[in-house]
Short mmCIF file of C-alpha atoms in Angstrom, two decimals:
data_model
loop_
_atom_site.label_atom_id
_atom_site.label_comp_id
_atom_site.label_asym_id
_atom_site.label_seq_id
_atom_site.Cartn_x
_atom_site.Cartn_y
_atom_site.Cartn_z
CA UNK C 1 0.33 0.01 -0.02
CA UNK C 2 2.49 1.58 1.02
CA UNK C 3 5.38 1.63 -1.82
CA UNK C 4 1.41 1.91 -3.91
CA UNK C 5 0.92 5.38 -2.58
CA UNK C 6 3.99 6.92 -3.10
CA UNK C 7 3.60 5.38 -6.66
CA UNK C 8 0.88 7.82 -7.57
CA UNK C 9 2.31 10.93 -5.86
CA UNK C 10 5.65 10.15 -8.10
CA UNK C 11 3.04 10.53 -10.97
CA UNK C 12 1.65 12.73 -9.38
CA UNK C 13 4.19 14.80 -8.94
CA UNK C 14 4.92 14.52 -12.61
CA UNK C 15 2.53 15.56 -14.46
CA UNK C 16 1.24 18.85 -12.63
CA UNK C 17 5.38 19.83 -13.00
CA UNK C 18 5.40 19.66 -16.92
CA UNK C 19 1.74 20.05 -18.02
CA UNK C 20 2.47 23.86 -16.87
CA UNK C 21 6.34 23.59 -15.77
CA UNK C 22 6.87 26.33 -18.69
CA UNK C 23 4.34 28.56 -17.30
CA UNK C 24 5.74 28.13 -14.05
CA UNK C 25 10.03 28.36 -14.92
CA UNK C 26 7.75 32.25 -15.90
CA UNK C 27 6.31 33.17 -12.92
CA UNK C 28 8.83 32.07 -10.54
CA UNK C 29 11.55 33.46 -12.71
CA UNK C 30 10.19 37.14 -13.69
CA UNK C 31 8.73 36.39 -9.21
CA UNK C 32 12.77 36.13 -8.11
CA UNK C 33 13.80 39.71 -10.68
CA UNK C 34 11.59 41.54 -9.00
CA UNK C 35 12.39 41.90 -5.35
CA UNK C 36 14.93 44.50 -6.86
CA UNK C 37 12.64 46.12 -8.68
CA UNK C 38 12.63 49.69 -8.18
CA UNK C 39 16.80 48.62 -8.39
CA UNK C 40 16.46 47.80 -11.86
CA UNK C 41 13.94 50.71 -12.58
CA UNK C 42 16.51 53.14 -11.34
CA UNK C 43 19.02 51.44 -13.09
CA UNK C 44 16.35 52.18 -16.27
CA UNK C 45 16.12 56.55 -14.69
CA UNK C 46 20.30 57.17 -15.30
CA UNK C 47 19.54 60.26 -15.99
CA UNK C 48 17.90 60.35 -11.66
CA UNK C 49 19.22 59.83 -8.85
CA UNK C 50 17.29 57.18 -6.03
CA UNK C 51 17.35 58.08 -2.55
CA UNK C 52 13.73 59.12 -0.10
CA UNK C 53 12.00 62.48 -1.05
CA UNK C 54 13.72 65.44 1.01
CA UNK C 55 11.06 68.61 2.02
CA UNK C 56 13.50 70.80 -0.13
CA UNK C 57 11.59 68.07 -3.13
CA UNK C 58 8.53 68.25 -1.99
CA UNK C 59 8.96 72.27 -2.12
CA UNK C 60 9.92 72.29 -5.12
CA UNK C 61 6.83 69.98 -6.11
CA UNK C 62 4.97 72.37 -3.80
CA UNK C 63 6.25 75.27 -6.15
CA UNK C 64 5.74 74.08 -9.14
CA UNK C 65 1.54 73.17 -9.29
CA UNK C 66 1.50 76.46 -7.37
CA UNK C 67 2.79 78.29 -10.77
CA UNK C 68 2.20 75.81 -13.03
CA UNK C 69 -0.91 73.43 -12.44
CA UNK C 70 -3.11 76.58 -11.75
CA UNK C 71 -7.34 75.51 -11.93
CA UNK C 72 -6.90 72.14 -12.40
CA UNK C 73 -9.28 69.88 -10.69
CA UNK C 74 -6.64 67.49 -9.05
CA UNK C 75 -3.04 68.02 -8.65
CA UNK C 76 -1.66 63.94 -7.86
CA UNK C 77 2.04 63.79 -5.75
CA UNK C 78 4.12 60.28 -6.66
CA UNK C 79 5.85 59.61 -3.46
CA UNK C 80 8.60 56.53 -3.46
CA UNK C 81 9.91 55.01 -0.79
CA UNK C 82 13.98 54.99 0.13
CA UNK C 83 14.69 52.42 -1.86
CA UNK C 84 13.66 54.92 -5.44
CA UNK C 85 14.38 53.53 -9.35
CA UNK C 86 10.08 54.86 -9.73
CA UNK C 87 10.82 58.70 -9.69
CA UNK C 88 9.10 61.94 -8.05
CA UNK C 89 6.06 63.09 -9.61
CA UNK C 90 4.13 65.27 -10.22
CA UNK C 91 0.69 66.13 -12.23
CA UNK C 92 -2.75 67.30 -11.91
CA UNK C 93 -5.01 67.31 -15.12
CA UNK C 94 -7.90 70.38 -15.66
CA UNK C 95 -11.56 69.31 -14.40
CA UNK C 96 -13.48 67.42 -15.93
CA UNK C 97 -10.31 65.72 -18.33
CA UNK C 98 -9.23 61.83 -18.90
CA UNK C 99 -7.05 60.47 -17.15
CA UNK C 100 -4.79 59.86 -19.86
CA UNK C 101 -5.43 63.65 -20.16
CA UNK C 102 -2.36 64.84 -17.14
CA UNK C 103 0.10 66.38 -17.32
CA UNK C 104 3.12 65.13 -15.34
CA UNK C 105 6.73 65.88 -14.53
CA UNK C 106 9.30 64.14 -13.20
CA UNK C 107 12.02 65.81 -10.52
CA UNK C 108 14.72 64.96 -8.81
CA UNK C 109 13.77 63.28 -5.45
CA UNK C 110 16.67 65.31 -3.52
CA UNK C 111 16.37 68.44 -4.83
CA UNK C 112 13.56 69.15 -6.65
CA UNK C 113 14.60 70.06 -10.68
CA UNK C 114 12.70 68.94 -13.36
CA UNK C 115 14.43 66.29 -14.54
CA UNK C 116 13.44 64.10 -17.96
CA UNK C 117 14.65 60.82 -18.02
CA UNK C 118 13.80 57.75 -20.91
CA UNK C 119 9.81 56.57 -21.15
CA UNK C 120 10.26 52.89 -19.24
CA UNK C 121 8.22 50.22 -17.25
CA UNK C 122 11.31 49.85 -15.48
CA UNK C 123 11.18 46.93 -12.88
CA UNK C 124 7.15 47.98 -12.48
CA UNK C 125 6.69 45.79 -15.78
CA UNK C 126 8.99 43.03 -14.71
CA UNK C 127 6.64 42.74 -11.21
CA UNK C 128 3.70 42.69 -13.50
CA UNK C 129 4.83 40.01 -15.84
CA UNK C 130 4.74 37.46 -12.54
CA UNK C 131 1.14 37.47 -12.36
CA UNK C 132 -0.42 40.11 -14.95
CA UNK C 133 1.19 38.60 -17.58
CA UNK C 134 0.68 40.69 -21.10
CA UNK C 135 -1.24 40.30 -24.30
CA UNK C 136 -3.64 39.38 -23.07
CA UNK C 137 -6.91 40.32 -20.53
CA UNK C 138 -5.47 40.33 -16.89
CA UNK C 139 -8.39 38.26 -15.19
CA UNK C 140 -7.63 35.34 -17.79
CA UNK C 141 -4.32 35.66 -16.45
CA UNK C 142 -4.72 35.88 -13.02
CA UNK C 143 -6.67 32.94 -13.66
CA UNK C 144 -3.59 30.70 -15.83
CA UNK C 145 -1.25 32.36 -12.39
CA UNK C 146 -3.61 30.28 -9.87
CA UNK C 147 -3.88 27.29 -11.68
CA UNK C 148 -0.23 27.16 -11.20
CA UNK C 149 0.11 27.98 -8.20
CA UNK C 150 -2.10 25.38 -7.08
CA UNK C 151 0.07 22.64 -9.19
CA UNK C 152 3.09 23.90 -7.74
CA UNK C 153 1.66 23.15 -4.20
CA UNK C 154 0.78 20.08 -5.56
CA UNK C 155 3.74 19.32 -6.86
CA UNK C 156 5.64 20.69 -3.82
CA UNK C 157 3.89 18.58 -1.62
CA UNK C 158 3.61 15.11 -3.68
CA UNK C 159 6.66 15.60 -4.24
CA UNK C 160 7.74 15.64 -0.82
CA UNK C 161 6.12 12.18 -0.38
CA UNK C 162 7.84 11.29 -3.27
CA UNK C 163 11.34 11.62 -1.15
CA UNK C 164 12.29 8.71 0.46
CA UNK C 165 16.01 10.37 1.14
CA UNK C 166 14.85 14.30 1.38
CA UNK C 167 17.47 14.78 4.08
CA UNK C 168 20.57 12.99 2.10
CA UNK C 169 19.53 14.68 -1.13
CA UNK C 170 20.33 17.74 0.62
CA UNK C 171 24.31 16.44 0.32
CA UNK C 172 23.89 14.76 -3.19
CA UNK C 173 25.19 16.24 -6.09
CA UNK C 174 27.02 13.91 -8.87
CA UNK C 175 27.99 15.82 -12.09
CA UNK C 176 28.46 13.87 -15.68
CA UNK C 177 26.72 10.97 -14.07
CA UNK C 178 23.77 12.45 -16.67
CA UNK C 179 20.20 11.83 -15.06
CA UNK C 180 21.55 11.30 -12.42
CA UNK C 181 22.82 14.30 -11.93
CA UNK C 182 19.22 15.74 -13.38
CA UNK C 183 18.15 14.38 -10.47
CA UNK C 184 20.34 15.61 -8.42
CA UNK C 185 19.65 18.98 -9.38
CA UNK C 186 16.56 18.76 -8.77
CA UNK C 187 17.08 17.16 -5.45
CA UNK C 188 19.71 19.97 -3.78
CA UNK C 189 17.22 22.97 -5.55
CA UNK C 190 14.55 21.58 -4.28
CA UNK C 191 15.03 20.80 -0.27
CA UNK C 192 17.54 23.56 0.02
CA UNK C 193 14.53 26.75 -0.29
CA UNK C 194 11.87 24.16 0.96
CA UNK C 195 9.86 26.00 3.57
CA UNK C 196 10.21 29.30 1.21
CA UNK C 197 8.25 27.71 -1.59
CA UNK C 198 5.27 26.56 0.61
CA UNK C 199 5.50 30.05 1.50
CA UNK C 200 5.88 31.83 -1.31
CA UNK C 201 3.37 29.03 -3.39
CA UNK C 202 0.74 29.81 -0.50
CA UNK C 203 1.01 33.88 0.20
CA UNK C 204 1.32 33.35 -3.58
CA UNK C 205 -3.04 31.39 -3.81
CA UNK C 206 -3.55 34.01 -0.72
CA UNK C 207 -2.76 37.39 -2.49
CA UNK C 208 -5.09 36.23 -5.35
CA UNK C 209 -7.65 34.62 -2.38
CA UNK C 210 -10.35 36.44 -4.18
CA UNK C 211 -10.32 35.05 -8.16
CA UNK C 212 -9.85 32.09 -7.28
CA UNK C 213 -12.72 31.74 -4.47
CA UNK C 214 -15.27 34.57 -5.22
CA UNK C 215 -17.95 33.00 -3.04
CA UNK C 216 -16.50 34.62 0.25
CA UNK C 217 -17.57 37.48 -1.06
CA UNK C 218 -21.08 36.37 -3.13
CA UNK C 219 -21.69 34.27 0.58
CA UNK C 220 -21.55 37.77 2.51
CA UNK C 221 -21.95 40.59 0.64
CA UNK C 222 -25.30 41.17 -2.45
CA UNK C 223 -22.63 42.59 -4.76
CA UNK C 224 -18.79 42.90 -4.85
CA UNK C 225 -19.16 46.31 -5.44
CA UNK C 226 -20.71 46.05 -2.27
CA UNK C 227 -17.97 44.09 -0.90
CA UNK C 228 -15.23 46.57 -1.91
CA UNK C 229 -16.61 49.18 -0.75
CA UNK C 230 -16.81 48.01 3.13
CA UNK C 231 -13.54 46.67 2.47
CA UNK C 232 -12.55 50.25 0.63
CA UNK C 233 -14.54 53.11 2.14
CA UNK C 234 -14.46 55.95 0.42
CA UNK C 235 -13.45 59.43 1.36
CA UNK C 236 -16.13 61.44 3.43
CA UNK C 237 -17.75 63.88 1.39
CA UNK C 238 -16.35 67.82 1.85
CA UNK C 239 -18.14 70.56 2.67
CA UNK C 240 -19.63 72.84 -0.89
CA UNK C 241 -17.52 75.52 -1.23
CA UNK C 242 -17.31 78.02 -4.06
CA UNK C 243 -15.36 81.00 -1.88
CA UNK C 244 -11.49 80.45 -3.02
CA UNK C 245 -8.74 79.83 -0.06
CA UNK C 246 -5.00 78.36 -0.38
CA UNK C 247 -4.23 74.50 -0.15
CA UNK C 248 -1.58 74.21 3.07
CA UNK C 249 2.01 73.40 2.09
CA UNK C 250 2.51 70.35 0.31
CA UNK C 251 5.00 69.62 3.02
CA UNK C 252 2.84 70.27 5.61
CA UNK C 253 -0.04 68.20 4.26
CA UNK C 254 2.39 65.25 3.74
CA UNK C 255 3.91 66.02 8.04
CA UNK C 256 0.48 65.47 8.41
CA UNK C 257 -0.59 62.12 6.99
CA UNK C 258 2.17 60.70 8.73
CA UNK C 259 1.78 61.39 12.13
CA UNK C 260 -2.87 60.50 11.40
CA UNK C 261 -1.91 57.12 11.62
CA UNK C 262 1.13 55.32 13.72
CA UNK C 263 3.17 54.05 11.46
CA UNK C 264 2.27 55.96 8.17
CA UNK C 265 4.09 56.98 5.34
CA UNK C 266 1.17 58.54 1.99
CA UNK C 267 2.54 57.32 -1.26
CA UNK C 268 0.22 58.92 -2.81
CA UNK C 269 -1.48 61.67 -2.95
CA UNK C 270 -4.24 64.02 -4.45
CA UNK C 271 -5.17 67.20 -3.67
CA UNK C 272 -8.86 67.84 -4.81
CA UNK C 273 -10.28 71.08 -6.31
CA UNK C 274 -7.24 72.71 -5.34
CA UNK C 275 -7.26 76.70 -4.79
CA UNK C 276 -11.26 76.29 -3.57
CA UNK C 277 -12.19 75.97 0.18
CA UNK C 278 -14.04 72.63 -0.07
CA UNK C 279 -9.60 71.52 -1.34
CA UNK C 280 -9.67 67.81 0.17
CA UNK C 281 -6.45 66.05 0.20
CA UNK C 282 -6.97 62.19 -0.56
CA UNK C 283 -3.28 59.64 0.54
CA UNK C 284 -3.18 56.20 0.06
CA UNK C 285 0.10 54.43 2.04
CA UNK C 286 3.55 53.21 0.71
CA UNK C 287 3.94 49.52 1.36
CA UNK C 288 7.49 48.30 2.80
CA UNK C 289 7.10 48.33 6.44
CA UNK C 290 6.04 44.57 7.72
CA UNK C 291 2.93 44.59 8.34
CA UNK C 292 1.70 48.40 8.18
CA UNK C 293 -1.69 50.23 7.67
CA UNK C 294 -3.11 49.98 4.88
CA UNK C 295 -6.14 52.87 3.76
CA UNK C 296 -6.26 56.12 2.65
CA UNK C 297 -6.30 58.78 4.80
CA UNK C 298 -8.32 62.18 4.19
CA UNK C 299 -8.18 66.10 5.25
CA UNK C 300 -9.13 69.05 5.09
CA UNK C 301 -6.58 70.37 1.98
CA UNK C 302 -6.81 73.57 3.43
CA UNK C 303 -6.81 72.95 7.18
CA UNK C 304 -5.03 70.31 7.01
CA UNK C 305 -7.85 68.68 9.31
CA UNK C 306 -7.36 65.24 9.56
CA UNK C 307 -11.62 63.86 8.06
CA UNK C 308 -11.67 60.48 7.61
CA UNK C 309 -7.88 57.51 8.71
CA UNK C 310 -8.10 53.64 8.27
CA UNK C 311 -11.24 51.53 9.73
CA UNK C 312 -9.65 48.83 11.96
CA UNK C 313 -8.94 45.79 10.17
CA UNK C 314 -10.91 42.61 11.69
CA UNK C 315 -8.70 39.34 11.82
CA UNK C 316 -8.83 37.95 8.86
CA UNK C 317 -7.81 41.09 6.76
CA UNK C 318 -4.51 41.23 8.56
CA UNK C 319 -4.46 37.71 8.09
CA UNK C 320 -4.12 38.43 4.47
CA UNK C 321 -1.35 42.09 4.37
CA UNK C 322 0.15 39.50 7.13
CA UNK C 323 1.15 37.21 3.83
CA UNK C 324 0.84 40.34 0.78
CA UNK C 325 3.77 41.50 3.27
CA UNK C 326 5.23 37.45 3.15
CA UNK C 327 5.07 36.81 -0.73
CA UNK C 328 5.85 40.28 -1.95
CA UNK C 329 9.31 40.98 0.78
CA UNK C 330 8.97 44.30 0.41
CA UNK C 331 9.83 45.69 4.13
CA UNK C 332 12.77 43.13 4.31
CA UNK C 333 15.61 44.73 4.19
CA UNK C 334 19.10 44.49 2.48
CA UNK C 335 19.96 40.54 3.78
CA UNK C 336 16.66 39.36 3.92
CA UNK C 337 15.81 40.36 0.28
CA UNK C 338 18.86 38.85 -0.98
CA UNK C 339 17.78 35.78 0.42
CA UNK C 340 14.79 36.08 -1.12
CA UNK C 341 16.20 36.75 -4.51
CA UNK C 342 18.82 33.54 -3.80
CA UNK C 343 15.59 30.42 -2.71
CA UNK C 344 13.35 32.30 -6.46
CA UNK C 345 16.80 31.70 -8.11
CA UNK C 346 16.61 27.83 -6.23
CA UNK C 347 12.97 27.36 -6.79
CA UNK C 348 13.35 28.11 -11.53
CA UNK C 349 16.54 26.03 -11.21
CA UNK C 350 14.73 23.28 -9.39
CA UNK C 351 11.40 24.02 -12.41
CA UNK C 352 13.97 24.51 -14.58
CA UNK C 353 15.96 21.09 -14.25
CA UNK C 354 12.69 18.77 -13.05
CA UNK C 355 11.52 20.40 -16.80
CA UNK C 356 14.75 19.03 -18.28
CA UNK C 357 15.12 16.43 -16.40
CA UNK C 358 11.65 14.80 -17.81
CA UNK C 359 13.08 14.76 -21.37
CA UNK C 360 16.09 12.97 -19.92
CA UNK C 361 14.70 10.30 -18.09
CA UNK C 362 12.24 9.08 -21.79
CA UNK C 363 14.83 9.82 -23.90
CA UNK C 364 15.79 5.88 -23.17
CA UNK C 365 13.27 5.19 -23.11
CA UNK C 366 12.03 6.02 -27.63
CA UNK C 367 12.37 3.26 -29.74
CA UNK C 368 13.91 5.57 -32.65
CA UNK C 369 15.90 8.93 -30.66
CA UNK C 370 16.39 10.09 -34.49
CA UNK C 371 13.08 10.16 -34.51
CA UNK C 372 10.65 10.33 -31.22
CA UNK C 373 7.44 11.04 -30.30
CA UNK C 374 5.29 14.30 -30.93
CA UNK C 375 4.66 14.33 -27.98
CA UNK C 376 8.43 14.54 -26.36
CA UNK C 377 9.17 16.27 -29.19
CA UNK C 378 6.85 19.26 -28.40
CA UNK C 379 8.52 18.88 -24.30
CA UNK C 380 12.15 18.82 -26.14
CA UNK C 381 11.36 22.46 -28.21
CA UNK C 382 9.84 24.25 -25.25
CA UNK C 383 12.08 23.76 -23.11
CA UNK C 384 14.88 25.55 -24.56
CA UNK C 385 12.35 27.82 -25.84
CA UNK C 386 11.52 28.53 -21.99
CA UNK C 387 14.33 28.11 -20.12
CA UNK C 388 17.09 30.29 -22.87
CA UNK C 389 14.12 31.30 -24.22
CA UNK C 390 13.20 33.98 -21.08
CA UNK C 391 15.89 35.07 -20.19
CA UNK C 392 17.20 35.90 -23.80
CA UNK C 393 14.36 38.22 -24.06
CA UNK C 394 15.12 39.80 -20.40
CA UNK C 395 18.72 40.54 -21.87
CA UNK C 396 17.21 41.96 -24.88
CA UNK C 397 14.83 44.38 -22.17
CA UNK C 398 17.15 45.52 -20.86
CA UNK C 399 19.35 46.10 -24.27
CA UNK C 400 16.82 47.75 -26.18
CA UNK C 401 16.17 50.35 -22.71
CA UNK C 402 19.33 52.61 -24.13
CA UNK C 403 19.71 51.51 -27.34
CA UNK C 404 16.05 53.02 -28.46
CA UNK C 405 15.76 56.71 -29.04
CA UNK C 406 14.92 58.54 -26.10
CA UNK C 407 12.35 60.13 -28.40
CA UNK C 408 10.23 57.33 -29.65
CA UNK C 409 7.39 56.96 -29.56
CA UNK C 410 5.60 54.52 -27.13
CA UNK C 411 9.23 53.79 -25.92
CA UNK C 412 8.16 52.13 -22.88
CA UNK C 413 6.15 50.04 -24.87
CA UNK C 414 9.01 49.15 -27.49
CA UNK C 415 11.16 47.92 -25.00
CA UNK C 416 8.71 45.62 -23.83
CA UNK C 417 8.13 44.07 -27.39
CA UNK C 418 11.53 43.95 -27.88
CA UNK C 419 11.17 41.93 -24.72
CA UNK C 420 8.99 39.51 -26.31
CA UNK C 421 10.08 39.76 -29.99
CA UNK C 422 13.22 38.71 -28.28
CA UNK C 423 11.29 35.62 -26.67
CA UNK C 424 9.89 34.15 -29.77
CA UNK C 425 12.82 34.49 -31.47
CA UNK C 426 14.45 31.47 -29.62
CA UNK C 427 10.89 29.85 -30.07
CA UNK C 428 10.71 30.05 -33.78
CA UNK C 429 14.83 28.80 -34.20
CA UNK C 430 14.51 26.09 -31.50
CA UNK C 431 11.80 24.18 -33.06
CA UNK C 432 14.00 24.51 -36.19
CA UNK C 433 17.24 22.93 -34.49
CA UNK C 434 18.55 19.62 -33.53
CA UNK C 435 18.19 19.22 -29.71
CA UNK C 436 21.47 19.79 -29.07
CA UNK C 437 22.88 22.44 -30.74
CA UNK C 438 19.35 24.01 -30.16
CA UNK C 439 20.37 24.29 -26.27
CA UNK C 440 23.87 25.24 -27.26
CA UNK C 441 22.51 28.19 -29.40
CA UNK C 442 20.67 29.27 -27.05
CA UNK C 443 22.74 29.09 -23.84
CA UNK C 444 25.24 31.26 -25.89
CA UNK C 445 23.42 33.88 -26.97
CA UNK C 446 21.40 34.14 -23.39
CA UNK C 447 25.23 34.64 -23.21
CA UNK C 448 26.19 37.06 -25.20
CA UNK C 449 22.92 39.40 -24.39
CA UNK C 450 23.75 39.31 -21.11
CA UNK C 451 27.66 40.36 -21.58
CA UNK C 452 26.56 42.95 -23.61
CA UNK C 453 24.08 44.52 -21.23
CA UNK C 454 27.68 46.92 -19.55
CA UNK C 455 28.63 47.40 -22.10
CA UNK C 456 25.76 48.86 -24.09
CA UNK C 457 26.06 50.88 -20.83
CA UNK C 458 29.24 51.83 -20.57
CA UNK C 459 28.96 52.84 -24.57
CA UNK C 460 25.16 55.02 -23.84
CA UNK C 461 25.29 56.64 -20.46
CA UNK C 462 28.34 58.16 -18.49
CA UNK C 463 27.64 55.35 -15.61
CA UNK C 464 29.36 52.41 -17.17
CA UNK C 465 31.38 49.98 -14.72
CA UNK C 466 34.45 50.71 -14.47
CA UNK C 467 32.79 55.06 -14.25
CA UNK C 468 30.12 53.10 -11.27
CA UNK C 469 34.33 51.99 -9.34
CA UNK C 470 35.11 55.23 -9.37
CA UNK C 471 32.88 56.90 -8.45
CA UNK C 472 31.67 54.91 -6.06
CA UNK C 473 27.52 54.33 -7.58
CA UNK C 474 27.74 50.55 -5.94
CA UNK C 475 23.37 50.02 -8.03
CA UNK C 476 25.41 50.54 -11.64
CA UNK C 477 28.47 48.90 -10.69
CA UNK C 478 26.03 45.68 -8.81
CA UNK C 479 23.35 45.47 -11.65
CA UNK C 480 26.76 45.36 -14.27
CA UNK C 481 29.34 42.75 -12.26
CA UNK C 482 25.72 40.85 -11.98
CA UNK C 483 25.07 41.42 -15.18
CA UNK C 484 28.70 39.28 -16.18
CA UNK C 485 28.07 37.28 -13.64
CA UNK C 486 24.74 35.36 -15.30
CA UNK C 487 27.11 35.55 -18.80
CA UNK C 488 29.50 33.79 -17.76
CA UNK C 489 27.06 30.78 -16.41
CA UNK C 490 25.34 30.47 -19.41
CA UNK C 491 28.43 30.77 -21.26
CA UNK C 492 29.15 27.76 -18.71
CA UNK C 493 26.27 25.75 -19.67
CA UNK C 494 26.37 26.29 -22.82
CA UNK C 495 30.75 24.71 -23.40
CA UNK C 496 28.89 21.95 -21.02
CA UNK C 497 26.69 21.03 -23.12
CA UNK C 498 28.52 21.02 -26.61
CA UNK C 499 31.79 19.16 -24.74
CA UNK C 500 29.43 16.83 -23.07
CA UNK C 501 29.97 13.16 -24.92
CA UNK C 502 25.94 12.22 -26.48
CA UNK C 503 24.83 8.81 -25.15
CA UNK C 504 23.32 6.88 -28.31
CA UNK C 505 20.71 4.37 -25.95
CA UNK C 506 20.10 1.30 -28.41
CA UNK C 507 17.51 1.36 -30.20
CA UNK C 508 14.20 -0.40 -29.04
CA UNK C 509 10.74 -2.37 -30.63
CA UNK C 510 7.61 0.18 -29.90
CA UNK C 511 6.50 -2.46 -27.30
CA UNK C 512 9.47 -2.35 -25.42
CA UNK C 513 9.59 0.94 -25.44
CA UNK C 514 5.80 1.35 -24.20
CA UNK C 515 5.35 3.26 -20.84
CA UNK C 516 7.75 6.22 -22.13
CA UNK C 517 4.89 8.24 -21.62
CA UNK C 518 4.46 7.09 -18.32
#
């Protein structure tokens, strides 16, 4: 009975890992990179400095809004946290104007001087790609991600049950042994960060809770809109007044918001009807504190009087927020963030080695390795396209940030398009090439693209690797060094595949090959 149960769990682990495996590889890779999304955004906007917004910068934003946004229906201020990267921006719009018609200005977070960085979505796109994908409706994307996360949880639990020597596998890694080596790599990376995988998968499901279980809302509320109205109450109605009145200095308003609720830090501020006696302020928080304050704070923008603060959260809401904070890791310092990142890399390697192991294991069972079944052929090519194409596309995204003209229309969209064009090119190439050559060429392309990033950066900006090291610009230097290290890893992998002697399995009859995909 025990043997049969373990065998059934092994089969479940195999198929719940393979079928969504290519999707999970993409989710893990983009999610892992997203732990440094703000640092990536800073690198992709080399024209601006990073850091917390100073009082001087708030005064500069205040002056711009009062001088250039006369008669606007609203002012909006986006305040990045101390990690920076996303830019300190102010925007305004005339009464009744559409959201896309807003005028936006980006400022230096230290001096408040106006800057004009290149148009890019930076690391934010990589973060959103992790769960919203691209080129498709958001809700469909989240349904797919939810199903993949459920399959991941099943694969983790069934893998734990299947393992007979889970602790021994932590120390066992043999090289040059073919299928055994791939299994060792899969096992080691699976065991080394097992608590992280359980946490990140479960908390990811919690963050998509109402996508998976919309009945939790319908059981207690007449409609989804009623739930959100109760969970996120709107701003209180302000007293109607037609007389003119100046808005309080922006610095003082932000200070009052931050003191209205313990631990609150304003991240997004909107002043409604500035210049009138009925002007109000709506503030939304930054999310860089573990279990920190949520919800909006509302002030009278003329007097600074607090009109409303977020209601106290119940146990269920607090639990959900803590789970989401654990998943996103925005609260983490540099050491914990590095641990998140390394654990995510292990997860990416775990999924990738599992996909490769599936084909390596079944290749020996093929009756004719030169003419494999279509299912095997497709799985092998998808492995190449996903495992080499995804990182190649990310490298192309970074290169496009440096190479595209600054005045190109819809420049940020073309950066993203570059990622998918390279990814699609690798997919087409993998379908047309023999598997062994496809791996070598795909890995080599990754190495070349990542190695080109610091070179192109040095040629197109004054913040190349040597210049960054000389001036002590650790972020830009660390980014370029990480690109070179990634290129070296892909080059080594390509060299290993190229120099490894192919072991040609003996041909089998169809009867002997039966069960090749069991």
